Amino acid sequence: MKRTILSAVAIIMAFNAFDAKACTGITLHTRSGETVPARTIEWAGNDINSRYVIVPRGYTQRSYTPDGGLNGMEFTSVYGYVGLAVDQDAFVVDGMNEAGLTAGLFYFPGYGGYVGYNPDRARKTLSDFQLVSWILGNFDNIDAVKKAIRDIDVVSIDPRSSTVHWRITEPGGRQVVLEIIDGKLNFHENTLGVFTNSPDFRWHLTNLNNYINLATGPIAQKNYGDYSLSAFGGGSGMLGLPGDMTPPSRFVRAAFFQMTAPKLDTSEETVAQAFHILNSFDIPVGIQFAEGQEIPDIPSATQWTVATDISGRKIYYRTMYNSNIRCIDLAGIDFGKVHFQSAPLDEVKSQSFEPVRIGRR
Protein backbone atom coordinates (compact mmCIF):
# COMPACT_ATOMS: atom_id res chain seq x y z
CA MET A 1 0.00 0.00 0.00
CA LYS A 2 2.84 2.43 0.83
CA ARG A 3 4.30 2.05 -2.66
CA THR A 4 0.90 2.79 -4.22
CA ILE A 5 0.56 5.98 -2.18
CA LEU A 6 4.04 7.14 -3.13
CA SER A 7 3.23 6.38 -6.77
CA ALA A 8 0.10 8.51 -6.55
CA VAL A 9 2.01 11.51 -5.25
CA ALA A 10 4.81 10.96 -7.77
CA ILE A 11 2.56 11.01 -10.81
CA ILE A 12 0.68 14.11 -9.65
CA MET A 13 3.97 15.94 -9.03
CA ALA A 14 5.43 14.75 -12.33
CA PHE A 15 2.50 16.24 -14.20
CA ASN A 16 3.00 19.48 -12.32
CA ALA A 17 6.77 19.70 -12.86
CA PHE A 18 6.72 19.27 -16.61
CA ASP A 19 5.04 22.02 -18.61
CA ALA A 20 3.58 19.81 -21.32
CA LYS A 21 0.00 19.35 -20.20
CA ALA A 22 -2.71 19.79 -22.81
CA CYS A 23 -6.19 18.53 -23.58
CA THR A 24 -8.66 19.50 -26.29
CA GLY A 25 -12.36 18.72 -26.04
CA ILE A 26 -15.16 19.04 -28.61
CA THR A 27 -18.81 17.99 -28.62
CA LEU A 28 -20.65 16.95 -31.78
CA HIS A 29 -24.33 16.21 -32.36
CA THR A 30 -26.11 14.10 -34.96
CA ARG A 31 -29.00 15.49 -37.00
CA SER A 32 -31.43 13.91 -34.54
CA GLY A 33 -29.62 15.43 -31.54
CA GLU A 34 -27.54 12.52 -30.24
CA THR A 35 -24.45 13.74 -28.41
CA VAL A 36 -20.81 12.70 -28.94
CA PRO A 37 -18.26 14.34 -26.60
CA ALA A 38 -14.65 13.72 -27.60
CA ARG A 39 -11.22 14.79 -26.37
CA THR A 40 -7.48 14.31 -26.45
CA ILE A 41 -5.06 13.97 -23.59
CA GLU A 42 -1.47 15.15 -23.96
CA TRP A 43 1.62 14.57 -21.89
CA ALA A 44 5.10 14.77 -23.44
CA GLY A 45 7.15 13.71 -20.42
CA ASN A 46 6.71 9.92 -20.54
CA ASP A 47 4.21 7.13 -21.07
CA ILE A 48 1.45 7.78 -18.50
CA ASN A 49 0.46 4.11 -18.27
CA SER A 50 -3.08 4.63 -19.56
CA ARG A 51 -5.65 1.98 -18.70
CA TYR A 52 -9.32 1.31 -18.90
CA VAL A 53 -11.27 0.26 -15.82
CA ILE A 54 -14.66 -1.42 -15.59
CA VAL A 55 -16.30 -0.53 -12.29
CA PRO A 56 -19.39 -2.47 -11.16
CA ARG A 57 -22.27 -1.22 -9.06
CA GLY A 58 -21.48 -1.54 -5.37
CA TYR A 59 -17.73 -1.04 -5.80
CA THR A 60 -16.25 0.96 -2.91
CA GLN A 61 -13.28 3.31 -3.20
CA ARG A 62 -11.50 5.63 -0.79
CA SER A 63 -9.81 8.90 -1.65
CA TYR A 64 -6.19 9.83 -1.21
CA THR A 65 -5.46 12.92 0.88
CA PRO A 66 -2.43 15.20 1.34
CA ASP A 67 -1.71 13.22 4.56
CA GLY A 68 -0.16 10.65 2.25
CA GLY A 69 -2.69 7.90 2.69
CA LEU A 70 -6.04 6.47 1.63
CA ASN A 71 -7.86 8.13 4.50
CA GLY A 72 -10.22 10.41 2.59
CA MET A 73 -13.84 10.10 1.60
CA GLU A 74 -15.26 6.65 0.95
CA PHE A 75 -17.73 6.28 -1.90
CA THR A 76 -19.62 3.31 -3.33
CA SER A 77 -20.81 3.17 -6.93
CA VAL A 78 -24.55 3.35 -7.48
CA TYR A 79 -23.93 3.19 -11.25
CA GLY A 80 -21.44 1.01 -13.05
CA TYR A 81 -19.06 2.80 -15.39
CA VAL A 82 -16.12 2.49 -17.74
CA GLY A 83 -13.26 4.93 -17.26
CA LEU A 84 -9.91 5.71 -18.84
CA ALA A 85 -7.27 6.10 -16.14
CA VAL A 86 -3.68 7.33 -15.97
CA ASP A 87 -0.88 5.81 -13.89
CA GLN A 88 -3.19 3.73 -11.73
CA ASP A 89 -6.79 2.54 -11.59
CA ALA A 90 -7.95 5.20 -9.12
CA PHE A 91 -7.11 8.11 -11.42
CA VAL A 92 -9.93 8.02 -13.96
CA VAL A 93 -9.66 11.11 -16.16
CA ASP A 94 -12.52 10.40 -18.57
CA GLY A 95 -15.42 7.98 -18.83
CA MET A 96 -19.14 7.23 -19.00
CA ASN A 97 -21.53 5.44 -16.67
CA GLU A 98 -24.38 3.09 -17.52
CA ALA A 99 -26.90 5.95 -17.23
CA GLY A 100 -25.08 7.84 -20.01
CA LEU A 101 -23.47 10.55 -17.88
CA THR A 102 -19.93 11.39 -18.99
CA ALA A 103 -17.20 13.30 -17.15
CA GLY A 104 -13.63 14.29 -17.91
CA LEU A 105 -10.69 16.00 -16.23
CA PHE A 106 -8.63 18.68 -18.04
CA TYR A 107 -5.53 20.47 -16.73
CA PHE A 108 -6.03 23.99 -15.37
CA PRO A 109 -2.63 25.24 -14.17
CA GLY A 110 -2.17 28.69 -12.71
CA TYR A 111 -5.84 29.65 -12.50
CA GLY A 112 -7.62 27.19 -10.23
CA GLY A 113 -7.51 27.17 -6.45
CA TYR A 114 -9.00 24.50 -4.20
CA VAL A 115 -9.96 24.82 -0.56
CA GLY A 116 -7.18 24.14 1.92
CA TYR A 117 -6.98 20.61 3.25
CA ASN A 118 -8.49 20.19 6.71
CA PRO A 119 -7.52 16.85 8.36
CA ASP A 120 -10.63 17.09 10.52
CA ARG A 121 -12.67 16.82 7.30
CA ALA A 122 -10.68 13.95 5.81
CA ARG A 123 -13.81 11.80 5.50
CA LYS A 124 -15.41 14.60 3.45
CA THR A 125 -12.29 15.12 1.31
CA LEU A 126 -11.90 13.92 -2.28
CA SER A 127 -8.75 14.20 -4.39
CA ASP A 128 -9.16 16.07 -7.69
CA PHE A 129 -7.93 13.06 -9.67
CA GLN A 130 -10.73 10.91 -8.19
CA LEU A 131 -13.60 13.34 -8.74
CA VAL A 132 -14.46 11.80 -12.14
CA SER A 133 -14.83 8.37 -10.51
CA TRP A 134 -17.11 9.83 -7.82
CA ILE A 135 -19.27 11.57 -10.43
CA LEU A 136 -19.58 8.55 -12.70
CA GLY A 137 -20.29 6.17 -9.85
CA ASN A 138 -22.97 8.22 -8.14
CA PHE A 139 -24.96 10.41 -10.52
CA ASP A 140 -27.10 10.37 -13.65
CA ASN A 141 -27.61 14.12 -14.04
CA ILE A 142 -25.71 17.38 -13.63
CA ASP A 143 -28.00 19.01 -11.06
CA ALA A 144 -27.46 16.10 -8.66
CA VAL A 145 -23.68 16.55 -9.01
CA LYS A 146 -23.97 20.29 -8.35
CA LYS A 147 -25.95 19.67 -5.17
CA ALA A 148 -23.80 16.87 -3.75
CA ILE A 149 -20.38 18.40 -4.42
CA ARG A 150 -21.12 21.34 -2.12
CA ASP A 151 -20.82 18.99 0.87
CA ILE A 152 -17.28 17.81 0.09
CA ASP A 153 -13.78 19.31 -0.16
CA VAL A 154 -11.90 18.76 -3.42
CA VAL A 155 -8.12 18.92 -2.92
CA SER A 156 -4.84 17.97 -4.57
CA ILE A 157 -2.84 15.09 -3.15
CA ASP A 158 0.07 17.52 -3.07
CA PRO A 159 -0.78 21.25 -2.80
CA ARG A 160 2.13 22.09 -5.15
CA SER A 161 0.53 20.23 -8.04
CA SER A 162 -1.44 21.72 -10.91
CA THR A 163 -5.14 22.26 -10.47
CA VAL A 164 -7.61 20.75 -12.93
CA HIS A 165 -11.11 21.53 -14.16
CA TRP A 166 -13.84 19.26 -15.43
CA ARG A 167 -16.60 18.93 -18.01
CA ILE A 168 -19.74 16.87 -17.42
CA THR A 169 -22.24 15.88 -20.12
CA GLU A 170 -25.74 14.47 -19.77
CA PRO A 171 -27.32 12.04 -22.27
CA GLY A 172 -29.64 14.81 -23.48
CA GLY A 173 -26.67 16.96 -24.48
CA ARG A 174 -26.50 19.42 -21.60
CA GLN A 175 -22.88 20.07 -20.70
CA VAL A 176 -21.28 22.04 -17.89
CA VAL A 177 -17.77 23.06 -16.95
CA LEU A 178 -16.69 22.95 -13.31
CA GLU A 179 -13.84 25.20 -12.20
CA ILE A 180 -12.74 25.70 -8.59
CA ILE A 181 -11.20 29.15 -8.16
CA ASP A 182 -10.24 30.64 -4.79
CA GLY A 183 -11.99 27.72 -3.13
CA LYS A 184 -15.30 28.51 -4.83
CA LEU A 185 -17.19 26.12 -7.10
CA ASN A 186 -18.01 27.64 -10.48
CA PHE A 187 -20.35 25.80 -12.84
CA HIS A 188 -20.70 27.17 -16.38
CA GLU A 189 -23.19 25.95 -18.94
CA ASN A 190 -21.14 24.91 -21.98
CA THR A 191 -23.54 25.25 -24.90
CA LEU A 192 -20.56 25.61 -27.25
CA GLY A 193 -19.17 22.21 -26.26
CA VAL A 194 -15.48 23.13 -26.63
CA PHE A 195 -13.01 22.85 -23.76
CA THR A 196 -9.23 23.12 -23.30
CA ASN A 197 -6.98 24.29 -20.46
CA SER A 198 -6.00 27.64 -18.92
CA PRO A 199 -7.13 30.42 -18.71
CA ASP A 200 -10.64 30.00 -17.33
CA PHE A 201 -13.58 28.95 -19.49
CA ARG A 202 -15.26 32.37 -19.64
CA TRP A 203 -12.00 33.95 -20.81
CA HIS A 204 -11.88 31.50 -23.73
CA LEU A 205 -15.45 32.37 -24.74
CA THR A 206 -14.62 36.08 -24.69
CA ASN A 207 -11.44 35.49 -26.71
CA LEU A 208 -13.48 34.01 -29.57
CA ASN A 209 -14.62 37.56 -30.36
CA ASN A 210 -11.11 38.27 -31.63
CA TYR A 211 -11.79 35.88 -34.52
CA ILE A 212 -15.18 37.13 -35.66
CA ASN A 213 -13.73 37.63 -39.16
CA LEU A 214 -13.23 33.88 -39.76
CA ALA A 215 -15.58 32.18 -42.21
CA THR A 216 -15.92 28.95 -44.16
CA GLY A 217 -15.08 28.69 -47.83
CA PRO A 218 -12.80 30.89 -49.93
CA ILE A 219 -12.35 34.63 -49.75
CA ALA A 220 -13.79 36.31 -52.83
CA GLN A 221 -11.46 37.95 -55.33
CA LYS A 222 -10.82 41.61 -54.57
CA ASN A 223 -9.86 44.30 -57.02
CA TYR A 224 -7.74 47.29 -56.13
CA GLY A 225 -7.73 49.47 -59.24
CA ASP A 226 -6.03 47.44 -61.92
CA TYR A 227 -4.64 44.92 -59.42
CA SER A 228 -6.60 41.81 -58.42
CA LEU A 229 -6.07 39.63 -55.37
CA SER A 230 -7.35 36.07 -55.16
CA ALA A 231 -6.96 33.25 -52.65
CA PHE A 232 -4.35 30.56 -53.22
CA GLY A 233 -6.69 27.75 -52.24
CA GLY A 234 -9.84 26.55 -50.48
CA GLY A 235 -10.53 27.48 -46.88
CA SER A 236 -8.99 30.93 -47.20
CA GLY A 237 -11.82 32.31 -45.08
CA MET A 238 -9.94 30.79 -42.13
CA LEU A 239 -6.84 32.93 -42.68
CA GLY A 240 -5.80 34.14 -39.25
CA LEU A 241 -6.86 30.97 -37.41
CA PRO A 242 -4.17 30.41 -34.75
CA GLY A 243 -2.10 27.30 -35.36
CA ASP A 244 0.07 26.96 -32.26
CA MET A 245 -0.54 24.45 -29.47
CA THR A 246 -1.37 26.81 -26.60
CA PRO A 247 -4.77 26.28 -24.93
CA PRO A 248 -6.25 29.59 -26.24
CA SER A 249 -5.26 28.77 -29.81
CA ARG A 250 -6.51 25.19 -29.56
CA PHE A 251 -9.82 26.45 -28.13
CA VAL A 252 -10.32 28.83 -31.07
CA ARG A 253 -9.35 26.20 -33.62
CA ALA A 254 -11.57 23.54 -32.03
CA ALA A 255 -14.50 25.96 -31.85
CA PHE A 256 -14.39 26.82 -35.53
CA PHE A 257 -13.73 23.25 -36.68
CA GLN A 258 -16.65 22.06 -34.58
CA MET A 259 -19.04 24.85 -35.56
CA THR A 260 -18.42 24.33 -39.27
CA ALA A 261 -18.65 20.52 -39.19
CA PRO A 262 -21.81 19.19 -40.89
CA LYS A 263 -24.30 17.26 -38.74
CA LEU A 264 -24.37 13.59 -39.74
CA ASP A 265 -27.11 10.99 -39.51
CA THR A 266 -25.72 8.46 -37.06
CA SER A 267 -23.67 8.44 -33.87
CA GLU A 268 -21.14 6.10 -35.46
CA GLU A 269 -20.56 8.52 -38.34
CA THR A 270 -20.27 11.35 -35.83
CA VAL A 271 -17.71 9.43 -33.77
CA ALA A 272 -15.58 9.01 -36.91
CA GLN A 273 -16.00 12.73 -37.62
CA ALA A 274 -14.80 13.57 -34.10
CA PHE A 275 -11.61 11.58 -34.62
CA HIS A 276 -10.99 13.35 -37.94
CA ILE A 277 -11.36 16.76 -36.28
CA LEU A 278 -9.16 15.84 -33.34
CA ASN A 279 -6.44 14.55 -35.68
CA SER A 280 -5.67 18.25 -36.15
CA PHE A 281 -4.78 18.51 -32.45
CA ASP A 282 -2.19 15.75 -32.28
CA ILE A 283 0.97 17.25 -30.78
CA PRO A 284 4.33 15.94 -32.05
CA VAL A 285 6.43 15.13 -29.02
CA GLY A 286 9.46 17.14 -30.16
CA ILE A 287 7.87 20.60 -30.31
CA GLN A 288 7.44 20.84 -26.55
CA PHE A 289 11.16 20.63 -25.83
CA ALA A 290 13.75 23.35 -26.20
CA GLU A 291 16.86 22.70 -28.27
CA GLY A 292 19.26 20.53 -26.32
CA GLN A 293 16.63 18.97 -24.07
CA GLU A 294 16.31 15.20 -24.08
CA ILE A 295 13.16 14.05 -25.86
CA PRO A 296 11.38 11.04 -24.28
CA ASP A 297 11.07 7.84 -26.26
CA ILE A 298 7.33 8.01 -26.95
CA PRO A 299 5.73 8.38 -30.39
CA SER A 300 3.51 11.38 -29.61
CA ALA A 301 2.65 13.90 -26.95
CA THR A 302 -1.01 13.11 -27.66
CA GLN A 303 -1.22 9.88 -25.70
CA TRP A 304 -4.81 9.03 -26.55
CA THR A 305 -8.01 10.34 -28.10
CA VAL A 306 -11.47 9.26 -27.03
CA ALA A 307 -14.97 9.79 -28.44
CA THR A 308 -18.10 8.73 -26.57
CA ASP A 309 -21.36 7.69 -28.22
CA ILE A 310 -23.72 8.47 -25.35
CA SER A 311 -26.91 7.15 -26.95
CA GLY A 312 -25.19 3.92 -28.01
CA ARG A 313 -23.32 3.66 -24.66
CA LYS A 314 -20.01 3.11 -26.45
CA ILE A 315 -16.54 4.51 -25.78
CA TYR A 316 -14.12 4.64 -28.72
CA TYR A 317 -10.40 5.32 -28.37
CA ARG A 318 -7.09 5.31 -30.21
CA THR A 319 -3.63 5.80 -28.73
CA MET A 320 -0.18 7.09 -29.58
CA TYR A 321 0.89 3.47 -30.06
CA ASN A 322 -2.00 2.31 -32.21
CA SER A 323 -4.10 4.48 -34.51
CA ASN A 324 -6.72 1.77 -34.93
CA ILE A 325 -9.95 2.87 -33.24
CA ARG A 326 -11.16 0.42 -30.59
CA CYS A 327 -14.56 0.30 -28.87
CA ILE A 328 -15.84 -0.60 -25.40
CA ASP A 329 -19.59 -1.34 -25.48
CA LEU A 330 -21.18 -0.58 -22.11
CA ALA A 331 -24.46 -2.12 -23.28
CA GLY A 332 -22.73 -5.50 -23.30
CA ILE A 333 -21.62 -5.24 -19.66
CA ASP A 334 -23.82 -6.40 -16.78
CA PHE A 335 -22.67 -3.94 -14.13
CA GLY A 336 -24.59 -5.85 -11.47
CA LYS A 337 -22.54 -9.01 -12.02
CA VAL A 338 -19.22 -7.96 -13.55
CA HIS A 339 -16.17 -7.79 -11.29
CA PHE A 340 -13.84 -4.79 -11.20
CA GLN A 341 -11.46 -5.01 -14.15
CA SER A 342 -8.45 -3.05 -15.32
CA ALA A 343 -6.30 -3.43 -18.42
CA PRO A 344 -3.84 -1.32 -20.45
CA LEU A 345 -5.23 0.60 -23.40
CA ASP A 346 -2.46 -1.08 -25.40
CA GLU A 347 -1.49 -4.68 -24.69
CA VAL A 348 1.16 -4.27 -27.41
CA LYS A 349 2.78 -0.85 -27.63
CA SER A 350 3.55 -0.66 -31.32
CA GLN A 351 1.63 0.44 -34.38
CA SER A 352 0.35 -2.40 -36.52
CA PHE A 353 0.34 -2.06 -40.31
CA GLU A 354 -2.10 -3.88 -42.54
CA PRO A 355 -0.55 -5.12 -45.78
CA VAL A 356 -2.41 -4.49 -49.02
CA ARG A 357 -2.93 -7.72 -50.90
CA ILE A 358 -2.22 -7.22 -54.57
CA GLY A 359 -4.03 -9.69 -56.81
CA ARG A 360 -2.47 -11.20 -59.92
CA ARG A 361 -3.75 -10.00 -63.28
mmCIF file of C-alpha atoms in Angstrom, residues 69-209:
data_model
loop_
_atom_site.group_PDB
_atom_site.id
_atom_site.type_symbol
_atom_site.label_atom_id
_atom_site.label_comp_id
_atom_site.label_asym_id
_atom_site.label_seq_id
_atom_site.Cartn_x
_atom_site.Cartn_y
_atom_site.Cartn_z
ATOM 1 C CA GLY A 69 -2.692 7.898 2.695
ATOM 2 C CA LEU A 70 -6.041 6.472 1.627
ATOM 3 C CA ASN A 71 -7.859 8.134 4.502
ATOM 4 C CA GLY A 72 -10.215 10.413 2.585
ATOM 5 C CA MET A 73 -13.840 10.102 1.597
ATOM 6 C CA GLU A 74 -15.257 6.651 0.950
ATOM 7 C CA PHE A 75 -17.728 6.278 -1.903
ATOM 8 C CA THR A 76 -19.617 3.313 -3.327
ATOM 9 C CA SER A 77 -20.807 3.175 -6.928
ATOM 10 C CA VAL A 78 -24.549 3.348 -7.485
ATOM 11 C CA TYR A 79 -23.934 3.192 -11.245
ATOM 12 C CA GLY A 80 -21.440 1.014 -13.054
ATOM 13 C CA TYR A 81 -19.064 2.798 -15.393
ATOM 14 C CA VAL A 82 -16.119 2.487 -17.740
ATOM 15 C CA GLY A 83 -13.259 4.929 -17.260
ATOM 16 C CA LEU A 84 -9.908 5.712 -18.840
ATOM 17 C CA ALA A 85 -7.275 6.101 -16.137
ATOM 18 C CA VAL A 86 -3.684 7.328 -15.966
ATOM 19 C CA ASP A 87 -0.876 5.810 -13.890
ATOM 20 C CA GLN A 88 -3.195 3.733 -11.733
ATOM 21 C CA ASP A 89 -6.788 2.541 -11.590
ATOM 22 C CA ALA A 90 -7.950 5.197 -9.118
ATOM 23 C CA PHE A 91 -7.109 8.115 -11.416
ATOM 24 C CA VAL A 92 -9.928 8.023 -13.964
ATOM 25 C CA VAL A 93 -9.657 11.113 -16.165
ATOM 26 C CA ASP A 94 -12.516 10.395 -18.569
ATOM 27 C CA GLY A 95 -15.418 7.984 -18.825
ATOM 28 C CA MET A 96 -19.138 7.228 -19.001
ATOM 29 C CA ASN A 97 -21.529 5.439 -16.672
ATOM 30 C CA GLU A 98 -24.379 3.089 -17.519
ATOM 31 C CA ALA A 99 -26.902 5.954 -17.232
ATOM 32 C CA GLY A 100 -25.078 7.841 -20.013
ATOM 33 C CA LEU A 101 -23.473 10.555 -17.881
ATOM 34 C CA THR A 102 -19.930 11.393 -18.989
ATOM 35 C CA ALA A 103 -17.202 13.301 -17.148
ATOM 36 C CA GLY A 104 -13.634 14.294 -17.910
ATOM 37 C CA LEU A 105 -10.686 16.005 -16.230
ATOM 38 C CA PHE A 106 -8.626 18.680 -18.044
ATOM 39 C CA TYR A 107 -5.529 20.473 -16.733
ATOM 40 C CA PHE A 108 -6.029 23.991 -15.375
ATOM 41 C CA PRO A 109 -2.627 25.245 -14.173
ATOM 42 C CA GLY A 110 -2.168 28.693 -12.713
ATOM 43 C CA TYR A 111 -5.839 29.646 -12.497
ATOM 44 C CA GLY A 112 -7.622 27.187 -10.229
ATOM 45 C CA GLY A 113 -7.511 27.175 -6.451
ATOM 46 C CA TYR A 114 -9.000 24.497 -4.201
ATOM 47 C CA VAL A 115 -9.960 24.818 -0.564
ATOM 48 C CA GLY A 116 -7.178 24.140 1.915
ATOM 49 C CA TYR A 117 -6.979 20.613 3.252
ATOM 50 C CA ASN A 118 -8.485 20.187 6.713
ATOM 51 C CA PRO A 119 -7.520 16.851 8.356
ATOM 52 C CA ASP A 120 -10.635 17.086 10.523
ATOM 53 C CA ARG A 121 -12.672 16.822 7.303
ATOM 54 C CA ALA A 122 -10.685 13.954 5.814
ATOM 55 C CA ARG A 123 -13.814 11.801 5.499
ATOM 56 C CA LYS A 124 -15.407 14.599 3.454
ATOM 57 C CA THR A 125 -12.291 15.124 1.308
ATOM 58 C CA LEU A 126 -11.899 13.918 -2.276
ATOM 59 C CA SER A 127 -8.749 14.201 -4.390
ATOM 60 C CA ASP A 128 -9.164 16.069 -7.687
ATOM 61 C CA PHE A 129 -7.930 13.059 -9.675
ATOM 62 C CA GLN A 130 -10.731 10.911 -8.188
ATOM 63 C CA LEU A 131 -13.602 13.341 -8.745
ATOM 64 C CA VAL A 132 -14.458 11.803 -12.137
ATOM 65 C CA SER A 133 -14.825 8.369 -10.505
ATOM 66 C CA TRP A 134 -17.108 9.825 -7.822
ATOM 67 C CA ILE A 135 -19.271 11.572 -10.425
ATOM 68 C CA LEU A 136 -19.581 8.546 -12.705
ATOM 69 C CA GLY A 137 -20.290 6.170 -9.850
ATOM 70 C CA ASN A 138 -22.966 8.217 -8.141
ATOM 71 C CA PHE A 139 -24.956 10.412 -10.522
ATOM 72 C CA ASP A 140 -27.100 10.366 -13.647
ATOM 73 C CA ASN A 141 -27.608 14.122 -14.044
ATOM 74 C CA ILE A 142 -25.714 17.383 -13.628
ATOM 75 C CA ASP A 143 -28.003 19.012 -11.063
ATOM 76 C CA ALA A 144 -27.459 16.105 -8.662
ATOM 77 C CA VAL A 145 -23.683 16.551 -9.014
ATOM 78 C CA LYS A 146 -23.974 20.287 -8.349
ATOM 79 C CA LYS A 147 -25.947 19.666 -5.169
ATOM 80 C CA ALA A 148 -23.798 16.866 -3.749
ATOM 81 C CA ILE A 149 -20.383 18.402 -4.419
ATOM 82 C CA ARG A 150 -21.116 21.338 -2.115
ATOM 83 C CA ASP A 151 -20.817 18.992 0.867
ATOM 84 C CA ILE A 152 -17.277 17.814 0.086
ATOM 85 C CA ASP A 153 -13.784 19.314 -0.156
ATOM 86 C CA VAL A 154 -11.900 18.761 -3.422
ATOM 87 C CA VAL A 155 -8.123 18.916 -2.917
ATOM 88 C CA SER A 156 -4.840 17.973 -4.568
ATOM 89 C CA ILE A 157 -2.841 15.093 -3.147
ATOM 90 C CA ASP A 158 0.074 17.520 -3.066
ATOM 91 C CA PRO A 159 -0.780 21.253 -2.800
ATOM 92 C CA ARG A 160 2.126 22.093 -5.146
ATOM 93 C CA SER A 161 0.534 20.231 -8.039
ATOM 94 C CA SER A 162 -1.438 21.723 -10.914
ATOM 95 C CA THR A 163 -5.135 22.259 -10.473
ATOM 96 C CA VAL A 164 -7.608 20.754 -12.930
ATOM 97 C CA HIS A 165 -11.107 21.532 -14.162
ATOM 98 C CA TRP A 166 -13.836 19.258 -15.435
ATOM 99 C CA ARG A 167 -16.603 18.930 -18.009
ATOM 100 C CA ILE A 168 -19.743 16.870 -17.416
ATOM 101 C CA THR A 169 -22.239 15.884 -20.123
ATOM 102 C CA GLU A 170 -25.742 14.465 -19.768
ATOM 103 C CA PRO A 171 -27.321 12.038 -22.266
ATOM 104 C CA GLY A 172 -29.643 14.811 -23.479
ATOM 105 C CA GLY A 173 -26.666 16.957 -24.485
ATOM 106 C CA ARG A 174 -26.499 19.421 -21.604
ATOM 107 C CA GLN A 175 -22.876 20.069 -20.702
ATOM 108 C CA VAL A 176 -21.283 22.044 -17.891
ATOM 109 C CA VAL A 177 -17.770 23.059 -16.951
ATOM 110 C CA LEU A 178 -16.689 22.949 -13.306
ATOM 111 C CA GLU A 179 -13.839 25.198 -12.198
ATOM 112 C CA ILE A 180 -12.742 25.697 -8.590
ATOM 113 C CA ILE A 181 -11.199 29.148 -8.163
ATOM 114 C CA ASP A 182 -10.238 30.638 -4.788
ATOM 115 C CA GLY A 183 -11.986 27.719 -3.131
ATOM 116 C CA LYS A 184 -15.298 28.509 -4.829
ATOM 117 C CA LEU A 185 -17.190 26.117 -7.098
ATOM 118 C CA ASN A 186 -18.013 27.645 -10.476
ATOM 119 C CA PHE A 187 -20.354 25.799 -12.842
ATOM 120 C CA HIS A 188 -20.697 27.168 -16.377
ATOM 121 C CA GLU A 189 -23.194 25.946 -18.944
ATOM 122 C CA ASN A 190 -21.140 24.905 -21.981
ATOM 123 C CA THR A 191 -23.542 25.252 -24.896
ATOM 124 C CA LEU A 192 -20.560 25.609 -27.251
ATOM 125 C CA GLY A 193 -19.174 22.214 -26.256
ATOM 126 C CA VAL A 194 -15.477 23.125 -26.630
ATOM 127 C CA PHE A 195 -13.008 22.849 -23.761
ATOM 128 C CA THR A 196 -9.226 23.123 -23.301
ATOM 129 C CA ASN A 197 -6.981 24.293 -20.461
ATOM 130 C CA SER A 198 -6.003 27.644 -18.917
ATOM 131 C CA PRO A 199 -7.133 30.417 -18.713
ATOM 132 C CA ASP A 200 -10.642 30.001 -17.326
ATOM 133 C CA PHE A 201 -13.584 28.952 -19.485
ATOM 134 C CA ARG A 202 -15.262 32.374 -19.636
ATOM 135 C CA TRP A 203 -12.003 33.947 -20.814
ATOM 136 C CA HIS A 204 -11.876 31.500 -23.725
ATOM 137 C CA LEU A 205 -15.445 32.374 -24.741
ATOM 138 C CA THR A 206 -14.619 36.081 -24.688
ATOM 139 C CA ASN A 207 -11.444 35.486 -26.709
ATOM 140 C CA LEU A 208 -13.479 34.014 -29.572
ATOM 141 C CA ASN A 209 -14.624 37.565 -30.358
#
